[in-house]
Short mmCIF file of N, CA and C in Angstrom, two decimals:
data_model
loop_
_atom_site.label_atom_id
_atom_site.label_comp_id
_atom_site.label_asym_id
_atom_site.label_seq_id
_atom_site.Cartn_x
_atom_site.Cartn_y
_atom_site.Cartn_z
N UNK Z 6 -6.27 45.14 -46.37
CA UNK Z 6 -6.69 45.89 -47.54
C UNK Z 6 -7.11 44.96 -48.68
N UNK Z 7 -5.97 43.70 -48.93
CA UNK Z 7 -6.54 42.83 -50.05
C UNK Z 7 -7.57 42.22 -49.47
N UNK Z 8 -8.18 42.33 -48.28
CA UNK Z 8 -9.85 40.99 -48.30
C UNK Z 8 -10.57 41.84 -48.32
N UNK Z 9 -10.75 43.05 -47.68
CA UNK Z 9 -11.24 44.26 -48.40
C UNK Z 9 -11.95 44.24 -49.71
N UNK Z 10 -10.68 44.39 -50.24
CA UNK Z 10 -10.64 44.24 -52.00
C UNK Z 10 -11.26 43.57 -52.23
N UNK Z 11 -11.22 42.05 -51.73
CA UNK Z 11 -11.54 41.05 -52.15
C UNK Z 11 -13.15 40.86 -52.01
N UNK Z 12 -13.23 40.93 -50.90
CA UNK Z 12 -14.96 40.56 -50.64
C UNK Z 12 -15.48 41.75 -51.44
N UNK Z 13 -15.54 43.26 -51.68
CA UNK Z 13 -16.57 44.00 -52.01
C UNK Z 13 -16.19 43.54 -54.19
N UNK Z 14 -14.88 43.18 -54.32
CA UNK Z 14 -15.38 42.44 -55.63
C UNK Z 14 -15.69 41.51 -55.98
N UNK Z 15 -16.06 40.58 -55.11
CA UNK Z 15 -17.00 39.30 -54.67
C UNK Z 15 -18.50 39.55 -54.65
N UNK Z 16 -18.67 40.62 -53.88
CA UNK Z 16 -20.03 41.30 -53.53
C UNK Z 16 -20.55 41.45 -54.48
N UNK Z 17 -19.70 42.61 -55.41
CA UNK Z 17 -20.40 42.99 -56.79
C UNK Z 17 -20.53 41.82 -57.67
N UNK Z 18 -19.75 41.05 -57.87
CA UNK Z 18 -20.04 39.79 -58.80
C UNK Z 18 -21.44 39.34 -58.26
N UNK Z 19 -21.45 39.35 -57.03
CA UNK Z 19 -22.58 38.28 -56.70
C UNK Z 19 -24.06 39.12 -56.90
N UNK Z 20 -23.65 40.34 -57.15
CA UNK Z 20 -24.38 41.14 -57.70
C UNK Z 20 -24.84 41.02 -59.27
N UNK Z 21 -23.89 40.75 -59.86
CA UNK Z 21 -24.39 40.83 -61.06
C UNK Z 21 -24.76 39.62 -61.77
N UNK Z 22 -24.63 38.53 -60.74
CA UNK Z 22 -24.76 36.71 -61.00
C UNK Z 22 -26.51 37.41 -60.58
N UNK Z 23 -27.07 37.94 -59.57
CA UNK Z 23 -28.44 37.81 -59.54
C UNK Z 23 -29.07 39.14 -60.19
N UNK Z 24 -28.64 39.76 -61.21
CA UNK Z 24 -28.66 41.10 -62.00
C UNK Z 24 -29.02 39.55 -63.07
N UNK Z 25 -28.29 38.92 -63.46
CA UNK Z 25 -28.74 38.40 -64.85
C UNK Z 25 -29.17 37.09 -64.45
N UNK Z 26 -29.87 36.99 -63.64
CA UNK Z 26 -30.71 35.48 -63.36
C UNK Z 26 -31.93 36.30 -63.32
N UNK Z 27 -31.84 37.87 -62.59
CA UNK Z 27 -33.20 38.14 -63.09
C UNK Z 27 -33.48 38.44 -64.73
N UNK Z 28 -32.74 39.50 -65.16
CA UNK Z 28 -32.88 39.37 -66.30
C UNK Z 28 -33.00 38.32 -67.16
N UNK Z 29 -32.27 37.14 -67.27
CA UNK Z 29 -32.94 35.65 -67.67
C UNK Z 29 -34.50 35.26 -67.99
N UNK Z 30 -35.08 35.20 -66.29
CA UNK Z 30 -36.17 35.07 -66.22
C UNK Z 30 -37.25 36.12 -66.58
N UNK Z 31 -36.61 37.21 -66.77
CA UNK Z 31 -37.77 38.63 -67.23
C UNK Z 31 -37.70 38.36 -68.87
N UNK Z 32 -36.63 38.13 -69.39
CA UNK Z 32 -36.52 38.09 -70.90
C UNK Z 32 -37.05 36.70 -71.15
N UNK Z 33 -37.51 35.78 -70.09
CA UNK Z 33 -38.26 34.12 -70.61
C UNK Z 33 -39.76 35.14 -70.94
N UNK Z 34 -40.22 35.47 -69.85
CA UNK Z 34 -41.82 36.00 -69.63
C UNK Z 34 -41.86 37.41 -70.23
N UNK Z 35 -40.85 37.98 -71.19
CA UNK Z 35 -41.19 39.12 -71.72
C UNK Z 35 -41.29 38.84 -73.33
N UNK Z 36 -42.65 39.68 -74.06
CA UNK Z 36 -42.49 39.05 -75.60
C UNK Z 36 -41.36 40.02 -76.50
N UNK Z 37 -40.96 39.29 -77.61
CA UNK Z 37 -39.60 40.27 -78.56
C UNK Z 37 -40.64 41.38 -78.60
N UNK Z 38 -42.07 41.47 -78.86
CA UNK Z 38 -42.75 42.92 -79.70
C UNK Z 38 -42.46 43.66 -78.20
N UNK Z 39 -42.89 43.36 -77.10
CA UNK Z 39 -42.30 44.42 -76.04
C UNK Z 39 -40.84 44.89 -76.35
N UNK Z 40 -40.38 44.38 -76.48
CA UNK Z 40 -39.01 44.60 -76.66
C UNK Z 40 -38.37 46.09 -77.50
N UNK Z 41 -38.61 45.37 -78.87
CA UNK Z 41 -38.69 46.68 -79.94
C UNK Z 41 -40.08 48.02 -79.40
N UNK Z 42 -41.04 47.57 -78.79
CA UNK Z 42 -41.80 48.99 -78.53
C UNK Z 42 -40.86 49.94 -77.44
N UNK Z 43 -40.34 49.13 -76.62
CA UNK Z 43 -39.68 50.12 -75.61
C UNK Z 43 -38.38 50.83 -76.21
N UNK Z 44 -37.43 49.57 -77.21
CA UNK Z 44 -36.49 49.99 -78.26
C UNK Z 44 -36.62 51.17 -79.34
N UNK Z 45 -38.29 51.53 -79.35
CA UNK Z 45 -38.48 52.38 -80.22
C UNK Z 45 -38.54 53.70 -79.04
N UNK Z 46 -39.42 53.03 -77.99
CA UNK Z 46 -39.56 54.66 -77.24
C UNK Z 46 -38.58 55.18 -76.80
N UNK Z 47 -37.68 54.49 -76.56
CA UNK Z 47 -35.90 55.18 -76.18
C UNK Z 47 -35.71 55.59 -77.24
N UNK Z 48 -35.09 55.16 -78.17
CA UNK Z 48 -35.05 55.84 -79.55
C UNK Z 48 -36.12 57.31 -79.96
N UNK Z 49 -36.98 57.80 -80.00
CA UNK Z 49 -37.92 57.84 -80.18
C UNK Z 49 -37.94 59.43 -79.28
N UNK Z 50 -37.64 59.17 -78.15
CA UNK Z 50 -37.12 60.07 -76.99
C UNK Z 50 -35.93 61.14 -76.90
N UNK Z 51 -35.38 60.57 -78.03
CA UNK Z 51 -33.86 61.25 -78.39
C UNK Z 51 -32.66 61.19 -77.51
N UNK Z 52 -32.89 59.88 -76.83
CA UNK Z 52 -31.66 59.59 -75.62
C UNK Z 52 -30.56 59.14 -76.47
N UNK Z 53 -30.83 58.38 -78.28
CA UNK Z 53 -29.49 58.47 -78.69
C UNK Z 53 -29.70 59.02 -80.12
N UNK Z 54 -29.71 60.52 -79.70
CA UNK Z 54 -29.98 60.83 -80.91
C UNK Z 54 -31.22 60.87 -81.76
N UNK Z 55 -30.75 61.50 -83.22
CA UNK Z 55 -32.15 61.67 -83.55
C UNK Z 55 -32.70 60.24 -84.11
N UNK Z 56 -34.23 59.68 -84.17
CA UNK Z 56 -34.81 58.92 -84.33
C UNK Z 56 -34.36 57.94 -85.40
N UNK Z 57 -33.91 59.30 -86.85
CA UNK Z 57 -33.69 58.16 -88.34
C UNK Z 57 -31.81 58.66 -87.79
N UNK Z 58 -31.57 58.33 -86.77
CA UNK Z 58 -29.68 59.09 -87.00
C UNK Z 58 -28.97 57.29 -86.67
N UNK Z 59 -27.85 57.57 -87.35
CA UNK Z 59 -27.17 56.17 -87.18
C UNK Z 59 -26.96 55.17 -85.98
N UNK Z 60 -26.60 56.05 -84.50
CA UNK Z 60 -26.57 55.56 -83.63
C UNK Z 60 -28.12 54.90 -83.07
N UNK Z 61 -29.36 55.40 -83.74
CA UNK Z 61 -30.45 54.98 -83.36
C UNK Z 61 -30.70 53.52 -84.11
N UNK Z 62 -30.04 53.99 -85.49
CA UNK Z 62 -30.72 52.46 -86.61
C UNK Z 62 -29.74 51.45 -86.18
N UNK Z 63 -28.66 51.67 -85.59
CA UNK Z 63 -27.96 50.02 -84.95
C UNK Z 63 -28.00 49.70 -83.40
N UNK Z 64 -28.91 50.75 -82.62
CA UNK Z 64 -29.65 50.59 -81.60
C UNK Z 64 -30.65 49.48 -82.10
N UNK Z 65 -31.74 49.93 -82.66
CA UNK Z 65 -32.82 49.69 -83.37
C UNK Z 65 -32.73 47.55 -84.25
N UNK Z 66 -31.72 48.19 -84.66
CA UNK Z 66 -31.35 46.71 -85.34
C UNK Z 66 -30.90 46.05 -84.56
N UNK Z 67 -30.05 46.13 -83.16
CA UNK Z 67 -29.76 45.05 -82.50
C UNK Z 67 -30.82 44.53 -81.37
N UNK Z 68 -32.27 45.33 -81.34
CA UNK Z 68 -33.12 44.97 -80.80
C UNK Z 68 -34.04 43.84 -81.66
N UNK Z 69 -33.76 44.42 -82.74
CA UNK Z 69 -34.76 43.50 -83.96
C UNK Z 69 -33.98 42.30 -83.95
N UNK Z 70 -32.45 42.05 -84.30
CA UNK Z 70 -31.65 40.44 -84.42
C UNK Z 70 -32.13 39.86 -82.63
N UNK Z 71 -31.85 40.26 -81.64
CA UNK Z 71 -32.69 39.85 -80.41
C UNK Z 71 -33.74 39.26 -80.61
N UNK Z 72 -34.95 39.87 -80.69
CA UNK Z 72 -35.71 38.88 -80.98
C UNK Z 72 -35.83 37.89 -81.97
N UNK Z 73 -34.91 37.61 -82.74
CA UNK Z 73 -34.78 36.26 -83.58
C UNK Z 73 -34.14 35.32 -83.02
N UNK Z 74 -32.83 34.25 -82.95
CA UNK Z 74 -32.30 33.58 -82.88
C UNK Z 74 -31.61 33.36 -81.32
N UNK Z 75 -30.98 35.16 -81.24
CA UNK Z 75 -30.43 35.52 -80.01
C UNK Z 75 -31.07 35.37 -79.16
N UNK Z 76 -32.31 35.79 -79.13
CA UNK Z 76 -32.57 35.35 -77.88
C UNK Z 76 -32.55 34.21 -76.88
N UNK Z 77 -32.72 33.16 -77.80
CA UNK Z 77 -32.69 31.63 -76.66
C UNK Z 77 -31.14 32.09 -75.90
N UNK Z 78 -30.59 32.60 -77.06
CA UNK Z 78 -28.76 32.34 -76.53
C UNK Z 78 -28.47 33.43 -75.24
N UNK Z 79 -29.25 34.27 -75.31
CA UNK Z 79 -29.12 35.25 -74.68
C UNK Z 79 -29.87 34.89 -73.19
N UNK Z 80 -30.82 34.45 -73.51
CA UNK Z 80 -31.36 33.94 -71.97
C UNK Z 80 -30.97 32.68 -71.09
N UNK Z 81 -30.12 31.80 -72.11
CA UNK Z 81 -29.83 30.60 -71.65
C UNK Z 81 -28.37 30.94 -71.11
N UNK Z 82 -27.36 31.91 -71.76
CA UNK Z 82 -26.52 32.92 -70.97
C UNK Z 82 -26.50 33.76 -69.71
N UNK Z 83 -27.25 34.38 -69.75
CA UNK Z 83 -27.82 34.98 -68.62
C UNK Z 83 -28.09 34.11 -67.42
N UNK Z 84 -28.89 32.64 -67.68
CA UNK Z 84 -29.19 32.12 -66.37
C UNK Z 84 -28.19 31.53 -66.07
N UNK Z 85 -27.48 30.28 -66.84
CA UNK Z 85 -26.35 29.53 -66.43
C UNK Z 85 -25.36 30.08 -66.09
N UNK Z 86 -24.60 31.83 -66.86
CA UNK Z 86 -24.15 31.74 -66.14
C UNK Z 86 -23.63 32.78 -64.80
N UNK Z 87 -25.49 33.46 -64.36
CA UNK Z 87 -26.10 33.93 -63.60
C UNK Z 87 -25.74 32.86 -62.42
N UNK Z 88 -26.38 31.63 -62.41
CA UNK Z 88 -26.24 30.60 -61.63
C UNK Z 88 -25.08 30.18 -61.42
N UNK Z 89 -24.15 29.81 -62.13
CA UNK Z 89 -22.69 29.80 -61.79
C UNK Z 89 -21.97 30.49 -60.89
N UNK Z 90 -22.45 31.79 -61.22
CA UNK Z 90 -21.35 32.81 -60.62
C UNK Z 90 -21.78 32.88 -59.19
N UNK Z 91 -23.63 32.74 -58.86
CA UNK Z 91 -23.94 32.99 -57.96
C UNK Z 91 -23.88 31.62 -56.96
N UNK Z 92 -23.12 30.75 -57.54
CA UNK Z 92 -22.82 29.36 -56.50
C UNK Z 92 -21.85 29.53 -56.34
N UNK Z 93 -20.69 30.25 -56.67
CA UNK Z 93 -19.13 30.59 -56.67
C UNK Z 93 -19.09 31.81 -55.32
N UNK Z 94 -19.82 33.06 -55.95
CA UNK Z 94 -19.86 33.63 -55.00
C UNK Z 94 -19.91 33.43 -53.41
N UNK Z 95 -21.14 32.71 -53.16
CA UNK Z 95 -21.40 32.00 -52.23
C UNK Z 95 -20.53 31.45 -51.37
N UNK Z 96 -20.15 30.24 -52.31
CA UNK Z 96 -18.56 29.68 -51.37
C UNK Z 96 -17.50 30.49 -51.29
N UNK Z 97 -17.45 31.43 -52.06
CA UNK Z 97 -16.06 32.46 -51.76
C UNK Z 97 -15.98 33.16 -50.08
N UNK Z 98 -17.28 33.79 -50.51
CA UNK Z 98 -18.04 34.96 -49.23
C UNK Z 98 -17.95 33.82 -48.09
N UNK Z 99 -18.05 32.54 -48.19
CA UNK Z 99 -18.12 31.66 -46.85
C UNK Z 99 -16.80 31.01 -46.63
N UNK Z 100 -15.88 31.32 -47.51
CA UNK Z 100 -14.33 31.28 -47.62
C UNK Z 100 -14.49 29.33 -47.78
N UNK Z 101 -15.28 28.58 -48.68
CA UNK Z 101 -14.81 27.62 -48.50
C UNK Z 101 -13.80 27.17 -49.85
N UNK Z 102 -12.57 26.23 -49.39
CA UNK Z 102 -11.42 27.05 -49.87
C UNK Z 102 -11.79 25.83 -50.83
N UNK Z 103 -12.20 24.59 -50.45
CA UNK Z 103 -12.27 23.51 -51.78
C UNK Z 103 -13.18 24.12 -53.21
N UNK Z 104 -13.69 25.25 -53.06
CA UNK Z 104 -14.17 25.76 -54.48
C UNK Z 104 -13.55 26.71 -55.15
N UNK Z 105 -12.28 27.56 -54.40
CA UNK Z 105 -11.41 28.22 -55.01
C UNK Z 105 -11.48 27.76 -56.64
N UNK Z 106 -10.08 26.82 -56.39
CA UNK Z 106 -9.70 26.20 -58.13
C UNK Z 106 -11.11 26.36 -58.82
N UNK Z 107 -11.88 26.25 -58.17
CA UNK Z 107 -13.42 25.84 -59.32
C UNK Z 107 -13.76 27.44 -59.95
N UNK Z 108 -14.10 27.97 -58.83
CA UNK Z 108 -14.02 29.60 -59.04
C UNK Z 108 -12.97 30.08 -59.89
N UNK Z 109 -11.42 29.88 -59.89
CA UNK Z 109 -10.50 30.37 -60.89
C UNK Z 109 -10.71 30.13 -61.70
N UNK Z 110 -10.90 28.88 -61.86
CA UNK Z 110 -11.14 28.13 -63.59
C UNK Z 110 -12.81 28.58 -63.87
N UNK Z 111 -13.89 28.71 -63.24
CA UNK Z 111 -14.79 29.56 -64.16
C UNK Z 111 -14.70 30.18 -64.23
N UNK Z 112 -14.14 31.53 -63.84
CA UNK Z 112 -13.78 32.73 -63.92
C UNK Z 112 -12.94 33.02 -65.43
N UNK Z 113 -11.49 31.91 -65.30
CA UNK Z 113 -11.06 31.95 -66.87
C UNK Z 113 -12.07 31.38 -67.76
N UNK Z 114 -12.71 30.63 -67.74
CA UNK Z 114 -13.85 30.30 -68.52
C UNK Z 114 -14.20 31.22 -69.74
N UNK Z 115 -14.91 31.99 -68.62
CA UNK Z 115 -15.82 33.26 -68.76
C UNK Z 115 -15.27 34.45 -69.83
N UNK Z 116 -13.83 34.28 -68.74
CA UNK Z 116 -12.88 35.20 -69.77
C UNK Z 116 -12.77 34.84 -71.05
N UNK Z 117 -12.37 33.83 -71.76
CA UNK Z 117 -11.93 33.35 -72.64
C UNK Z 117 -13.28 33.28 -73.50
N UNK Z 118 -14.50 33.06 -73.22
CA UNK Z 118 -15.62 32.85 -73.74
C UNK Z 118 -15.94 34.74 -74.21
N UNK Z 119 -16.26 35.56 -73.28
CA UNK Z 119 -15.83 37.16 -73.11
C UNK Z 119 -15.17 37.43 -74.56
N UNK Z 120 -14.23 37.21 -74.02
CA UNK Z 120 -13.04 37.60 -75.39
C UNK Z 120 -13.03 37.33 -76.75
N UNK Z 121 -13.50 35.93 -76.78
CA UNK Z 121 -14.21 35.51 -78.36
C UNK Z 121 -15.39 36.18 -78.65
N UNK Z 122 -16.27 36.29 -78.03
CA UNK Z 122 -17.50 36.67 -78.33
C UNK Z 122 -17.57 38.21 -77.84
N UNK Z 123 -16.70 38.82 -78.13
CA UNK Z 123 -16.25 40.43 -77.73
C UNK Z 123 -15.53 40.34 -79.16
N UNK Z 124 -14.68 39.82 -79.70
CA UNK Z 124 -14.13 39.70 -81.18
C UNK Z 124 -15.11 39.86 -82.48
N UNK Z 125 -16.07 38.18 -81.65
CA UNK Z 125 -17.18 37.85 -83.04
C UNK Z 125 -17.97 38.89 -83.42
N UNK Z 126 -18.60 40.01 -82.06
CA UNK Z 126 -19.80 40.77 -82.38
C UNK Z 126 -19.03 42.31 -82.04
N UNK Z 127 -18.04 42.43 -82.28
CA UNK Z 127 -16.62 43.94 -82.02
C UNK Z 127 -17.51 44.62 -80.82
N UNK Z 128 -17.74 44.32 -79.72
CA UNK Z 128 -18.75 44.51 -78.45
C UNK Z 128 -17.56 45.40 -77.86
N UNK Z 129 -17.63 46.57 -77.19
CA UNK Z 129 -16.34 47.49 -76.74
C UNK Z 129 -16.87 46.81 -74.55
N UNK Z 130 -18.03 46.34 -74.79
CA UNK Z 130 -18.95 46.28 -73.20
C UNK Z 130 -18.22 44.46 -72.94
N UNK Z 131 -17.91 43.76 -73.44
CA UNK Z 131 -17.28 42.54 -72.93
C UNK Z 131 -15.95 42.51 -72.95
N UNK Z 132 -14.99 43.53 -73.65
CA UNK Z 132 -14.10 43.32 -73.15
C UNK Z 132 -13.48 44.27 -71.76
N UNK Z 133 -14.57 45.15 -71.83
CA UNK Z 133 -14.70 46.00 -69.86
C UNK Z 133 -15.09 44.79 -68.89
N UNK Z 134 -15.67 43.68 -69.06
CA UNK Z 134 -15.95 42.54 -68.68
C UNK Z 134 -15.30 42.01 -68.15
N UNK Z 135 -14.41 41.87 -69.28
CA UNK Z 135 -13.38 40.74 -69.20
C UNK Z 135 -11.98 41.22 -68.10
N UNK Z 136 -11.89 42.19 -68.34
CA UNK Z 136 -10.51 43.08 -67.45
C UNK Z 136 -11.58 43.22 -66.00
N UNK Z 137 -12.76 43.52 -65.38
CA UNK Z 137 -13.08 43.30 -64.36
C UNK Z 137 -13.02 41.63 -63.53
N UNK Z 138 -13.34 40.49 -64.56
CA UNK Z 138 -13.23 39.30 -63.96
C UNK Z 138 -11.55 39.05 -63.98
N UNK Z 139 -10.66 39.86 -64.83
CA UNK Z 139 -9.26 39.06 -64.63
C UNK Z 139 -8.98 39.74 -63.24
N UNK Z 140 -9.29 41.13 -62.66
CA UNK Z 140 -8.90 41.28 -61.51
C UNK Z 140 -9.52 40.33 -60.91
N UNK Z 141 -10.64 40.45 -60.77
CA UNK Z 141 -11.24 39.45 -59.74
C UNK Z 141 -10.73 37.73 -59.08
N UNK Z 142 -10.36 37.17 -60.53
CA UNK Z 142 -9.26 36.12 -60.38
C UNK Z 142 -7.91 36.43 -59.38
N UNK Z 143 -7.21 37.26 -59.74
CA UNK Z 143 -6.46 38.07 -59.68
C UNK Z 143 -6.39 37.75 -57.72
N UNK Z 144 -7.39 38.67 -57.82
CA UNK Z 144 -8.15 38.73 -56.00
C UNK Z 144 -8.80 37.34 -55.59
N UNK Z 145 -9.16 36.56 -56.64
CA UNK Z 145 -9.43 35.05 -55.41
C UNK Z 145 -7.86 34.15 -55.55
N UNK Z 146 -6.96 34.30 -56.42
CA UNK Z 146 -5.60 33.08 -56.44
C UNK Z 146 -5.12 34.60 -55.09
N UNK Z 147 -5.36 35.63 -54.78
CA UNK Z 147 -4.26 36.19 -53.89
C UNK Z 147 -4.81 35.09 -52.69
N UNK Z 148 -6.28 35.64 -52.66
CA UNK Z 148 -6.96 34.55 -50.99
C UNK Z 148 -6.67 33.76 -51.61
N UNK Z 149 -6.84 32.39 -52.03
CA UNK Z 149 -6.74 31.39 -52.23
C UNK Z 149 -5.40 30.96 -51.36
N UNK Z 150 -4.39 31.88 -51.91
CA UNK Z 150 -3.25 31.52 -51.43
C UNK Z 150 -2.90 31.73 -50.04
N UNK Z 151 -3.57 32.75 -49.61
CA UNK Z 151 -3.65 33.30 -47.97
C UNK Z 151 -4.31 31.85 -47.21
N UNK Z 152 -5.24 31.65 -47.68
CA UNK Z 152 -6.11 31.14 -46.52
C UNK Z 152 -5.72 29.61 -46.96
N UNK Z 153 -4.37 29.15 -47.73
CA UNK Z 153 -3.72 28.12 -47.54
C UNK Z 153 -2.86 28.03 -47.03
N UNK Z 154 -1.96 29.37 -46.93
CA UNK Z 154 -0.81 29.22 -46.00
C UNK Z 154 -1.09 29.20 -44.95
N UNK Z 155 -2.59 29.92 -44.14
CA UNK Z 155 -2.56 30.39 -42.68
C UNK Z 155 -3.29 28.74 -42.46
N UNK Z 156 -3.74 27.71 -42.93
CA UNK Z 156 -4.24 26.53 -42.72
C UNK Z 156 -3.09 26.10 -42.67
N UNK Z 157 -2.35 25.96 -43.04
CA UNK Z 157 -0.86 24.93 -42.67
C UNK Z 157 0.10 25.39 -41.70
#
């Protein structure tokens, strides 16, 4: 039941390591004015509400700070650590056990990085993040530990 566990929340990680390597590369080759036009047509559409209503103007505004500053940070996030996760994954799914520790410790990484930057910007979506990668840890120190005892 726990490798179970284990691989299909492996799976999904490795899912979402190539979920934001694409996104990375779509937000290199996409311009900020695309950005806010589609930000307006959602808006605009009444998916949150009405157009001038509050939930739209801090929709609206966090598309506009995006294209300023955030963005490098946001895409240089996305790939590294898109790429990370998806070289972790990898060796997990192929059970090679010398990248475990490496995998735990980016995993807390992540967390700890998550958690500050879930504080700095009061984000309610990184700290759902963060409680999905602590299981996930959680589920590679259980294997980790399996597939050291059954080696000895």
């Amino acid at each position: 039941m726990t490798d179970r566990l284990f691989r299909t929340a492996v799976w999904l990680k490795g899912l979402d390591a190539v979920g934001q390597l694409a996104g990375g590369v779509l937000l290199i080759f996409f311009p900020p004015h695309a950005l806010t036009r589609i930000a307006h047509g959602v808006v605009t559409r009444d998916l949150l509400g009405p157009p001038t209503g509050p939930l739209a103007g801090h929709f609206e505004e966090a598309v506009h700070h995006f294209t300023g500053g955030a963005r490098a940070f946001v895409i240089g996030y996305l790939l590294v650590h898109g790429l990370i996760k998806l070289v972790l994954v990898i060796a997990l799914l192929r059970k090679a056990v010398r990248w475990y520790p490496a995998a735990i410790t980016a995993l807390g990484l992540f967390v700890l990085f998550e958690l500050v930057r879930g504080v700095q910007t009061h984000s309610w979506v990184l700290p759902a993040l963060t409680v999905l990668d602590i299981v996930i840890i959680v589920l590679v120190v259980k294997e980790y530990r399996e597939l050291r005892r059954n080696s000895a």
